[in-house]
Amino acid sequence: MALRRNKLPRFWLGITLGLVTAFLGATYWWERQLPQKLEQAGARGNLDSCLLYSDQLEALRWLGGSAPQEQGQCRRLKAAQLWQQEQWLAALRLQVQLVNSPAGTPADQRQFEGWQTELQTRALDRFQQGDLGGALKLLAVIGEDHNSTGTAAGDNFKEIWARNQQQLQRAKKLVAEARWWEALDGLNRLDHPWFRGQAQPLQAKVQAGINKMAAHEREHDGHGSLPHTVPADQLDAQVQARLAKGMDEWSAFKAACKGLGGKVVEAGPESACQR
């Protein structure tokens, strides 16, 4: 019985070593088959199988095998396919793997950078078309939707959007109060194309209000109740020129009136430039 017990550990050790040896042998054999399978899958255009074999070959590199060019070509083609399918994140992740692998080339690095630039361009286009949410989703793919310092492209987009939104709401309020020149100044400060498009009906209403105010002043002048009114088109041009230089609306109106030889007087609930 003692002799039999002494033989048992050697028996199990032999089995264990045999299994390990068999496993290593099978793994080594499979690693040797992978380059050929990679090449065949790539030739058939079966990119998913090619990518699977590529990942397996990458995992088995500790056995001393090299990374064939087919491995890089497989990732290259699959990344391009994903990009065409607008699977931006998956495409970029695969392209990064390619760039960081021995099969990566400077051209692969340039492609990666080019895709990042393309996403930024797409995001800017969506933002200018009024799709802030869509723009931020695209920027999130490359980590540009937000950062802790507030300097990401997405942070800039949100700041521009909020400023224009606030300016448009203020202009609407001023129009409701018939404060035409102040409303005009607010509309002129819009610097986002989508908001400028949204403001066009309001812009027309403001211009109509300014024209009506000028006509009202000319009517008073015809009855002799008020001094002569400066030409409305000249006044408007002078105000616009000063607004473009950064003056606020009230200062621009007063300076324009003075520049045309007039003075600001009250005409009912509105201000007028008379001379």
Coordinates of C-alpha atoms in Angstrom, one line a residue:
M1 CA 0.0 0.0 0.0
A2 CA 2.8 2.4 0.8
L3 CA 4.5 1.7 -2.6
R4 CA 1.2 2.4 -4.5
R5 CA 0.7 5.7 -2.7
N6 CA 4.2 6.8 -3.7
K7 CA 3.5 6.1 -7.4
L8 CA 0.2 8.1 -7.5
P9 CA 1.7 11.7 -7.4
R10 CA 4.1 10.7 -10.3
F11 CA 1.1 9.4 -12.2
W12 CA -0.9 12.6 -11.9
L13 CA 2.2 14.7 -12.6
G14 CA 2.8 12.8 -15.8
I15 CA -0.8 13.3 -16.9
T16 CA -0.6 17.0 -16.1
L17 CA 2.6 17.5 -18.0
G18 CA 1.2 15.5 -20.9
L19 CA -1.9 17.7 -21.1
V20 CA 0.2 20.9 -20.9
T21 CA 2.5 19.6 -23.6
A22 CA -0.4 18.7 -25.8
F23 CA -2.0 22.1 -25.2
L24 CA 1.2 24.0 -26.1
G25 CA 1.7 21.8 -29.1
A26 CA -1.9 22.4 -30.4
T27 CA -1.5 26.1 -29.7
Y28 CA 1.8 26.3 -31.5
W29 CA 0.3 24.4 -34.4
W30 CA -2.7 26.7 -34.6
E31 CA -0.5 29.7 -34.4
R32 CA 1.3 28.4 -37.5
Q33 CA -1.9 28.0 -39.3
L34 CA -3.2 31.4 -38.6
P35 CA -1.2 33.4 -41.2
Q36 CA -2.5 31.2 -44.0
K37 CA -6.1 31.4 -42.7
L38 CA -5.6 35.2 -42.5
E39 CA -4.5 35.3 -46.1
Q40 CA -7.4 33.1 -47.3
A41 CA -10.0 35.1 -45.4
G42 CA -8.6 38.4 -46.8
A43 CA -8.6 37.0 -50.3
R44 CA -12.3 36.0 -49.9
G45 CA -13.1 39.4 -48.6
N46 CA -14.4 37.8 -45.3
L47 CA -13.3 40.7 -43.1
D48 CA -14.9 39.5 -39.9
S49 CA -13.1 36.1 -40.1
C50 CA -9.9 37.9 -41.1
L51 CA -10.2 40.2 -38.1
L52 CA -10.9 37.2 -35.8
Y53 CA -7.8 35.4 -37.0
S54 CA -5.9 38.7 -36.7
D55 CA -6.8 39.1 -33.0
Q56 CA -5.9 35.5 -32.3
L57 CA -2.5 35.9 -34.0
E58 CA -2.0 39.0 -31.9
A59 CA -2.7 37.1 -28.7
L60 CA -0.3 34.3 -29.6
R61 CA 2.6 36.5 -30.5
W62 CA 4.4 35.3 -27.3
L63 CA 5.1 32.1 -29.2
G64 CA 7.5 34.0 -31.4
G65 CA 5.6 34.3 -34.6
S66 CA 5.6 37.4 -36.7
A67 CA 2.7 39.7 -37.6
P68 CA 2.1 39.2 -41.4
Q69 CA 1.1 42.0 -43.6
E70 CA -2.3 40.4 -44.0
Q71 CA -3.0 41.1 -40.4
G72 CA -2.6 44.9 -41.0
Q73 CA -4.5 44.8 -44.2
C74 CA -7.4 43.0 -42.5
R75 CA -7.7 45.7 -39.9
R76 CA -7.2 48.4 -42.5
L77 CA -10.1 47.2 -44.7
K78 CA -12.4 46.5 -41.7
A79 CA -11.8 50.0 -40.3
A80 CA -12.6 51.5 -43.7
Q81 CA -15.8 49.4 -43.9
L82 CA -16.9 50.5 -40.5
W83 CA -16.2 54.1 -41.4
Q84 CA -18.3 53.8 -44.6
Q85 CA -21.1 52.4 -42.4
E86 CA -20.8 55.5 -40.2
Q87 CA -19.8 53.4 -37.2
W88 CA -17.3 56.1 -36.3
L89 CA -16.2 54.9 -32.9
A90 CA -15.6 51.3 -33.9
A91 CA -13.7 52.4 -37.0
L92 CA -11.4 54.7 -35.0
R93 CA -10.8 52.0 -32.3
L94 CA -9.7 49.5 -35.0
Q95 CA -7.6 52.1 -36.7
V96 CA -5.8 52.8 -33.4
Q97 CA -5.1 49.1 -33.0
L98 CA -3.6 49.1 -36.6
V99 CA -1.5 52.2 -36.0
N100 CA -0.1 50.7 -32.7
S101 CA 0.7 47.3 -34.3
P102 CA 3.8 46.3 -36.1
A103 CA 1.8 46.3 -39.3
G104 CA 0.9 49.9 -39.0
T105 CA 2.3 52.5 -41.4
P106 CA 2.6 56.3 -41.5
A107 CA -0.3 56.2 -44.0
D108 CA -2.4 54.5 -41.4
Q109 CA -1.6 57.3 -38.9
R110 CA -2.5 59.9 -41.4
Q111 CA -5.8 58.1 -42.1
F112 CA -6.6 58.1 -38.4
E113 CA -5.9 61.8 -38.1
G114 CA -7.9 62.5 -41.3
W115 CA -11.0 60.7 -39.9
Q116 CA -10.8 62.8 -36.7
T117 CA -10.7 66.0 -38.8
E118 CA -13.6 64.7 -40.9
L119 CA -15.7 64.2 -37.7
Q120 CA -14.9 67.7 -36.5
T121 CA -16.0 69.1 -39.9
R122 CA -19.2 67.0 -39.8
A123 CA -19.9 68.2 -36.3
L124 CA -19.4 71.9 -37.3
D125 CA -21.8 71.4 -40.3
R126 CA -24.5 70.0 -38.0
F127 CA -23.9 72.8 -35.5
Q128 CA -24.3 75.5 -38.1
Q129 CA -27.5 73.8 -39.4
G130 CA -29.0 74.0 -35.9
D131 CA -28.4 70.5 -34.7
L132 CA -26.4 71.0 -31.5
G133 CA -27.2 67.6 -30.1
G134 CA -26.0 65.8 -33.3
A135 CA -22.8 67.9 -33.3
L136 CA -22.0 67.0 -29.7
K137 CA -22.6 63.3 -30.4
L138 CA -20.0 63.4 -33.2
L139 CA -17.6 65.3 -31.1
A140 CA -18.0 62.7 -28.3
V141 CA -16.5 60.1 -30.5
I142 CA -13.2 61.9 -30.4
G143 CA -13.5 63.2 -26.9
E144 CA -14.2 66.8 -27.9
D145 CA -17.7 67.2 -26.6
H146 CA -16.5 68.4 -23.2
N147 CA -13.5 68.6 -20.9
S148 CA -12.9 69.8 -17.4
T149 CA -11.3 73.1 -18.5
G150 CA -14.2 74.0 -20.8
T151 CA -11.9 74.3 -23.8
A152 CA -13.3 71.4 -25.9
A153 CA -15.0 72.1 -29.2
G154 CA -18.3 71.0 -27.8
D155 CA -17.9 73.5 -24.9
N156 CA -17.4 76.2 -27.5
F157 CA -20.5 75.1 -29.4
K158 CA -22.6 75.2 -26.3
E159 CA -21.4 78.7 -25.4
I160 CA -22.2 80.1 -28.8
W161 CA -25.6 78.4 -28.8
A162 CA -26.5 79.8 -25.4
R163 CA -25.4 83.3 -26.3
N164 CA -27.4 83.4 -29.5
Q165 CA -30.4 81.9 -27.9
Q166 CA -30.4 84.5 -25.2
Q167 CA -29.8 87.3 -27.7
L168 CA -32.8 86.2 -29.8
Q169 CA -35.1 86.0 -26.8
R170 CA -34.0 89.5 -25.8
A171 CA -34.7 90.8 -29.2
K172 CA -38.2 89.3 -29.2
K173 CA -38.9 91.0 -25.9
L174 CA -37.7 94.4 -27.2
V175 CA -39.8 94.0 -30.4
A176 CA -42.9 93.4 -28.2
E177 CA -42.1 96.7 -26.4
A178 CA -41.6 98.5 -29.8
R179 CA -37.9 99.3 -28.8
W180 CA -36.8 99.0 -32.4
W181 CA -33.3 100.2 -32.3
E182 CA -32.4 98.1 -29.3
A183 CA -34.0 95.1 -31.0
L184 CA -32.0 95.8 -34.1
D185 CA -28.8 95.9 -32.2
G186 CA -29.6 92.5 -30.5
L187 CA -30.4 90.9 -33.9
N188 CA -27.1 92.3 -35.3
R189 CA -25.2 90.6 -32.6
L190 CA -26.4 87.1 -33.6
D191 CA -23.3 85.2 -34.9
H192 CA -24.8 81.8 -35.6
P193 CA -26.2 81.1 -39.1
W194 CA -29.1 79.0 -37.9
F195 CA -30.2 81.7 -35.4
R196 CA -29.8 84.4 -38.0
G197 CA -32.2 82.4 -40.2
Q198 CA -34.6 82.0 -37.4
A199 CA -34.5 85.8 -36.8
Q200 CA -35.3 86.9 -40.3
P201 CA -39.1 87.4 -39.7
L202 CA -38.2 89.4 -36.6
Q203 CA -35.7 91.4 -38.5
A204 CA -38.3 92.3 -41.1
K205 CA -40.7 93.4 -38.3
V206 CA -38.0 95.5 -36.7
Q207 CA -37.2 97.2 -40.0
A208 CA -40.9 97.9 -40.5
G209 CA -41.2 99.4 -37.1
I210 CA -38.2 101.7 -37.8
N211 CA -39.8 102.8 -41.1
K212 CA -43.1 103.4 -39.4
M213 CA -41.4 105.5 -36.7
A214 CA -39.7 107.6 -39.4
A215 CA -43.0 108.0 -41.3
H216 CA -44.7 109.1 -38.1
E217 CA -42.0 111.7 -37.5
R218 CA -42.3 113.0 -41.1
E219 CA -46.1 113.3 -40.6
H220 CA -45.6 115.4 -37.5
D221 CA -43.0 117.5 -39.3
G222 CA -45.5 118.2 -42.1
H223 CA -48.0 119.6 -39.6
G224 CA -45.3 121.8 -38.1
S225 CA -45.5 120.3 -34.6
L226 CA -42.0 119.0 -34.7
P227 CA -38.7 120.2 -36.2
H228 CA -37.4 118.8 -39.4
T229 CA -36.7 115.0 -39.2
V230 CA -33.3 113.7 -40.5
P231 CA -33.6 111.4 -43.5
A232 CA -34.4 107.9 -42.1
D233 CA -32.2 106.0 -44.6
Q234 CA -29.2 108.2 -43.6
L235 CA -29.9 107.8 -39.9
D236 CA -30.2 104.0 -40.3
A237 CA -26.9 103.8 -42.2
Q238 CA -25.1 105.8 -39.5
V239 CA -26.6 103.7 -36.7
Q240 CA -25.6 100.5 -38.5
A241 CA -22.0 101.7 -39.0
R242 CA -21.6 102.5 -35.3
L243 CA -23.2 99.2 -34.3
A244 CA -20.7 97.4 -36.4
K245 CA -17.9 99.1 -34.5
G246 CA -19.2 97.7 -31.2
M247 CA -21.3 100.6 -29.8
D248 CA -24.4 99.8 -27.9
E249 CA -27.7 100.6 -29.6
W250 CA -28.6 103.8 -27.6
S251 CA -25.1 105.3 -28.0
A252 CA -25.1 104.5 -31.7
F253 CA -28.5 106.1 -32.2
K254 CA -27.5 109.3 -30.3
A255 CA -24.1 109.5 -32.1
A256 CA -25.7 109.0 -35.5
C257 CA -28.3 111.6 -34.8
K258 CA -25.7 114.1 -33.7
G259 CA -23.5 113.2 -36.7
L260 CA -26.4 114.2 -39.0
G261 CA -26.9 117.5 -37.3
G262 CA -29.8 116.5 -35.3
K263 CA -30.7 115.9 -31.7
V264 CA -32.7 113.2 -29.9
V265 CA -36.1 114.2 -28.7
E266 CA -39.1 112.3 -27.4
A267 CA -41.9 111.7 -29.9
G268 CA -44.6 110.0 -27.8
P269 CA -43.4 106.7 -26.4
E270 CA -40.5 106.6 -28.9
S271 CA -37.3 108.5 -29.3
A272 CA -36.7 110.5 -32.6
C273 CA -33.9 112.4 -34.2
Q274 CA -34.9 115.9 -35.2
R275 CA -33.2 118.9 -36.6

